[in-house]
mmCIF file of C-alpha atoms in Angstrom:
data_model
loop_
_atom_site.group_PDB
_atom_site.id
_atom_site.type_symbol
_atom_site.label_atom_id
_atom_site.label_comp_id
_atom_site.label_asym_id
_atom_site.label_seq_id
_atom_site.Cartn_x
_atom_site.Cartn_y
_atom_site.Cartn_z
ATOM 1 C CA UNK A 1 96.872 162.887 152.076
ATOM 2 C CA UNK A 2 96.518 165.687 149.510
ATOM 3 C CA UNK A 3 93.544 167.313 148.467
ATOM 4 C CA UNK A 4 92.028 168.912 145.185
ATOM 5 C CA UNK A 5 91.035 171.920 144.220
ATOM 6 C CA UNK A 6 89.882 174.012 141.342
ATOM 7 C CA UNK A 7 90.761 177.953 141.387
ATOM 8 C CA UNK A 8 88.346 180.450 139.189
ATOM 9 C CA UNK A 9 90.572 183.307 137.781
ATOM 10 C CA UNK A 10 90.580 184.848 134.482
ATOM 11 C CA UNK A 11 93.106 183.161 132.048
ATOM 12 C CA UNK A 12 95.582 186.836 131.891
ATOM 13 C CA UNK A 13 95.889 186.621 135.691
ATOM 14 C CA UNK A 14 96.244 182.800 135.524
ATOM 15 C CA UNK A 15 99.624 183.211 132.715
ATOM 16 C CA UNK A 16 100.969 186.153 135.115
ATOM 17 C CA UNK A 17 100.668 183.587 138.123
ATOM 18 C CA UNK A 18 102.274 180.907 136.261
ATOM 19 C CA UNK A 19 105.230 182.992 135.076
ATOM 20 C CA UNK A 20 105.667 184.166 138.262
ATOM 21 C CA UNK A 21 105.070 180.549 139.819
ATOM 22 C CA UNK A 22 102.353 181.619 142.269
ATOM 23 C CA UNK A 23 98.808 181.218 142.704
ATOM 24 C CA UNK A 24 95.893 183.838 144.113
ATOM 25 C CA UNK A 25 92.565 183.043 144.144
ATOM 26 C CA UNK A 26 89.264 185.389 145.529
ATOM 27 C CA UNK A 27 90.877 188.913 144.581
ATOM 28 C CA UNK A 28 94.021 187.792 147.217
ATOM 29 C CA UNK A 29 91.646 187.211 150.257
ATOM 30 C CA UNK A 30 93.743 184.904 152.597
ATOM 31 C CA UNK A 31 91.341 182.381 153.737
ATOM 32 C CA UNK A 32 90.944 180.931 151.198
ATOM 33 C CA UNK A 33 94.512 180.013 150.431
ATOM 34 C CA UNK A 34 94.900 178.774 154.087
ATOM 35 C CA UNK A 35 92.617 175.634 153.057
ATOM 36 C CA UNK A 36 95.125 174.948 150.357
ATOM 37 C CA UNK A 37 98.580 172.694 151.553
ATOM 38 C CA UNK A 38 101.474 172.165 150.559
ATOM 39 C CA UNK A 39 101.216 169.154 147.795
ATOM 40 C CA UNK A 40 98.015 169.769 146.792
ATOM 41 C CA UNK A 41 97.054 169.718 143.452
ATOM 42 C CA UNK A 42 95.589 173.001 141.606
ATOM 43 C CA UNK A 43 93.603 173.362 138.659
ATOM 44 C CA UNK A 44 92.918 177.036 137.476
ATOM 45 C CA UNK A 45 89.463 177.200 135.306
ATOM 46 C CA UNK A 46 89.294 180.363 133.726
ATOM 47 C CA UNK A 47 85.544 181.450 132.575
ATOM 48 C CA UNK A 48 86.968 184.658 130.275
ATOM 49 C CA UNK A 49 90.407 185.773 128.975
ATOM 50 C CA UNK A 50 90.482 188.989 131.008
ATOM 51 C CA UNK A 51 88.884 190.198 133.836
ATOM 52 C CA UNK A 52 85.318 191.737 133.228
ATOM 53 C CA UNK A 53 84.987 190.882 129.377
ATOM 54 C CA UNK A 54 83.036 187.849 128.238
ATOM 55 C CA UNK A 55 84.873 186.034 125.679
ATOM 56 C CA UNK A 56 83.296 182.664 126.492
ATOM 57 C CA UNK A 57 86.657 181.038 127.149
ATOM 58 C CA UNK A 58 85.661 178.620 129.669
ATOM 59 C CA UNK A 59 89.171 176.201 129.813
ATOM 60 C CA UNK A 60 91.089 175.047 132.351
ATOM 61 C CA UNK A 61 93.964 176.829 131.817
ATOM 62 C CA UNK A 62 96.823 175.810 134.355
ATOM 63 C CA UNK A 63 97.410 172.974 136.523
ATOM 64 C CA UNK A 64 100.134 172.375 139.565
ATOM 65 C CA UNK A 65 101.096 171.113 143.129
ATOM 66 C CA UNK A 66 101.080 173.739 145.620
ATOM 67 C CA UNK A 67 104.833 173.914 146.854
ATOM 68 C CA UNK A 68 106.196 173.897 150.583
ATOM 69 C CA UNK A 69 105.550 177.339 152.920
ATOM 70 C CA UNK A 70 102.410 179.417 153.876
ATOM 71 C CA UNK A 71 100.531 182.098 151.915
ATOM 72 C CA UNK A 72 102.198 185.692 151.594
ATOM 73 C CA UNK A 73 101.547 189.252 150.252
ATOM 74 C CA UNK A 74 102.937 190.242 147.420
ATOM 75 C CA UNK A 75 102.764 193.618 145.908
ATOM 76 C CA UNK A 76 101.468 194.448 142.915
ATOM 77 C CA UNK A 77 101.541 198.612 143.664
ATOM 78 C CA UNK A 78 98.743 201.309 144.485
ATOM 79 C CA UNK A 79 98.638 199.576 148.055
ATOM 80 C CA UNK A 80 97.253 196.094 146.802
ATOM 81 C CA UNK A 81 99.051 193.695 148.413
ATOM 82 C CA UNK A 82 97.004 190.074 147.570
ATOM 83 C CA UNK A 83 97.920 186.814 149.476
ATOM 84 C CA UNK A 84 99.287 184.429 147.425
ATOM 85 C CA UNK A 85 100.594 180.770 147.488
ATOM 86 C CA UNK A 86 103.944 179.400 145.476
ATOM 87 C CA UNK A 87 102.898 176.224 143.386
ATOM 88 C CA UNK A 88 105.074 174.119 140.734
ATOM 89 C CA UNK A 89 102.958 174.124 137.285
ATOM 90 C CA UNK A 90 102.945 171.628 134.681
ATOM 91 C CA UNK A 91 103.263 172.034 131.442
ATOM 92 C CA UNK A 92 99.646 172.401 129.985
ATOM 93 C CA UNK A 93 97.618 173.178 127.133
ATOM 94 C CA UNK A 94 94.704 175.080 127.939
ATOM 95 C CA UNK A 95 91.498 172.643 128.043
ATOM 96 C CA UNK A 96 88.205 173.416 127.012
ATOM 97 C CA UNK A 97 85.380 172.695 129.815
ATOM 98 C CA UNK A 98 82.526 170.921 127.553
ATOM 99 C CA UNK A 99 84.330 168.808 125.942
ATOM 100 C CA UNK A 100 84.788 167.435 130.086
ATOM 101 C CA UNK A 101 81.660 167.865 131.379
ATOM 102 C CA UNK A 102 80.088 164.348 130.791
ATOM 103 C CA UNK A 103 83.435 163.183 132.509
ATOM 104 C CA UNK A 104 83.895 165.271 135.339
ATOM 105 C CA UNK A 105 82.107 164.162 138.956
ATOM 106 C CA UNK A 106 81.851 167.803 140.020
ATOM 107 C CA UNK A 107 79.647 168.643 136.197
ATOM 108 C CA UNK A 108 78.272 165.125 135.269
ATOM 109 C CA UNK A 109 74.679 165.181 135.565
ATOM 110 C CA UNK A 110 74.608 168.569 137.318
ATOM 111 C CA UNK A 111 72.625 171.465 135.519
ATOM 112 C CA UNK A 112 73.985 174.170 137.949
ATOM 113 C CA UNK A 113 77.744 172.765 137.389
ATOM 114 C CA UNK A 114 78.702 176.226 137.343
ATOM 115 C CA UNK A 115 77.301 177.661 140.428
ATOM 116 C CA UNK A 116 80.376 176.447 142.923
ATOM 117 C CA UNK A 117 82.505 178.491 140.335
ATOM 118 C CA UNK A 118 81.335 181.521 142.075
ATOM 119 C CA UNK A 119 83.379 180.732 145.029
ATOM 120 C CA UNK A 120 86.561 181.243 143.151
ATOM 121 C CA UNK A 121 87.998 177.993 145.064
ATOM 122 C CA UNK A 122 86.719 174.638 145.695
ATOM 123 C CA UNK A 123 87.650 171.025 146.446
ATOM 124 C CA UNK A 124 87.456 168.322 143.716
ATOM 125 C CA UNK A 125 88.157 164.473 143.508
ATOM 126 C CA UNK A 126 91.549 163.273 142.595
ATOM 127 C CA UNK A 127 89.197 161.421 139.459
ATOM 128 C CA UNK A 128 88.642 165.040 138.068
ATOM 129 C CA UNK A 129 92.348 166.281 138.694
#
């Protein structure tokens, strides 16, 4: 049975992934990639267009099943070497958040929506994917 799961990572490092047909989540800690299978479905929400600035974005901005193999290092130079997982994305538009959150099971009704965002990767129904 597959499982869920949304990814927090700025929209700029969310297009590189895609190009690249990867996914990293948590600055390229492993552990949390190990939790993610093969055939599981990802949903990148991106809170900002780039890393550090506050442009408000808040969209999902890729979605994708997570391909066959295990999580690997790749290099992206000066010694950072982030694990990563390959996954298949979908064509997508990027999606606004509010529009969503009456809908969603992991916003509706919730106030503090937002605060299992900080953990950069978390499960979800297959109603919200």
């Amino acid at each position: 049975m597959s499982a869920y799961w949304i990814a927090v990572a700025s929209a700029e490092h969310v297009r590189r992934g895609r190009a690249a047909g990867f996914m990293q989540v948590n600055h390229g800690k492993a552990a949390p990639l190990r939790r993610v299978k093969p055939g599981d479905g990802i949903v990148y929400y991106s809170p900002n267009t780039v890393l550090g600035e506050k442009d408000g974005l808040r969209a999902f901005t890729a979605i994708g099943i997570v391909r066959e193999g295990e999580p690997y290092q790749g290099d992206m130079g000066a010694g950072f070497t982030p694990f990563r997982r390959d996954v298949a994305w979908a064509k997508a538009e990027e999606a606004p958040i509010k529009p969503l959150l009456d809908r969603l099971d992991f916003t509706m009704a919730k106030s503090n929506w937002g605060y299992q965002l900080r953990f950069g990767l978390f499960e979800i129904g297959d109603h919200d994917f």
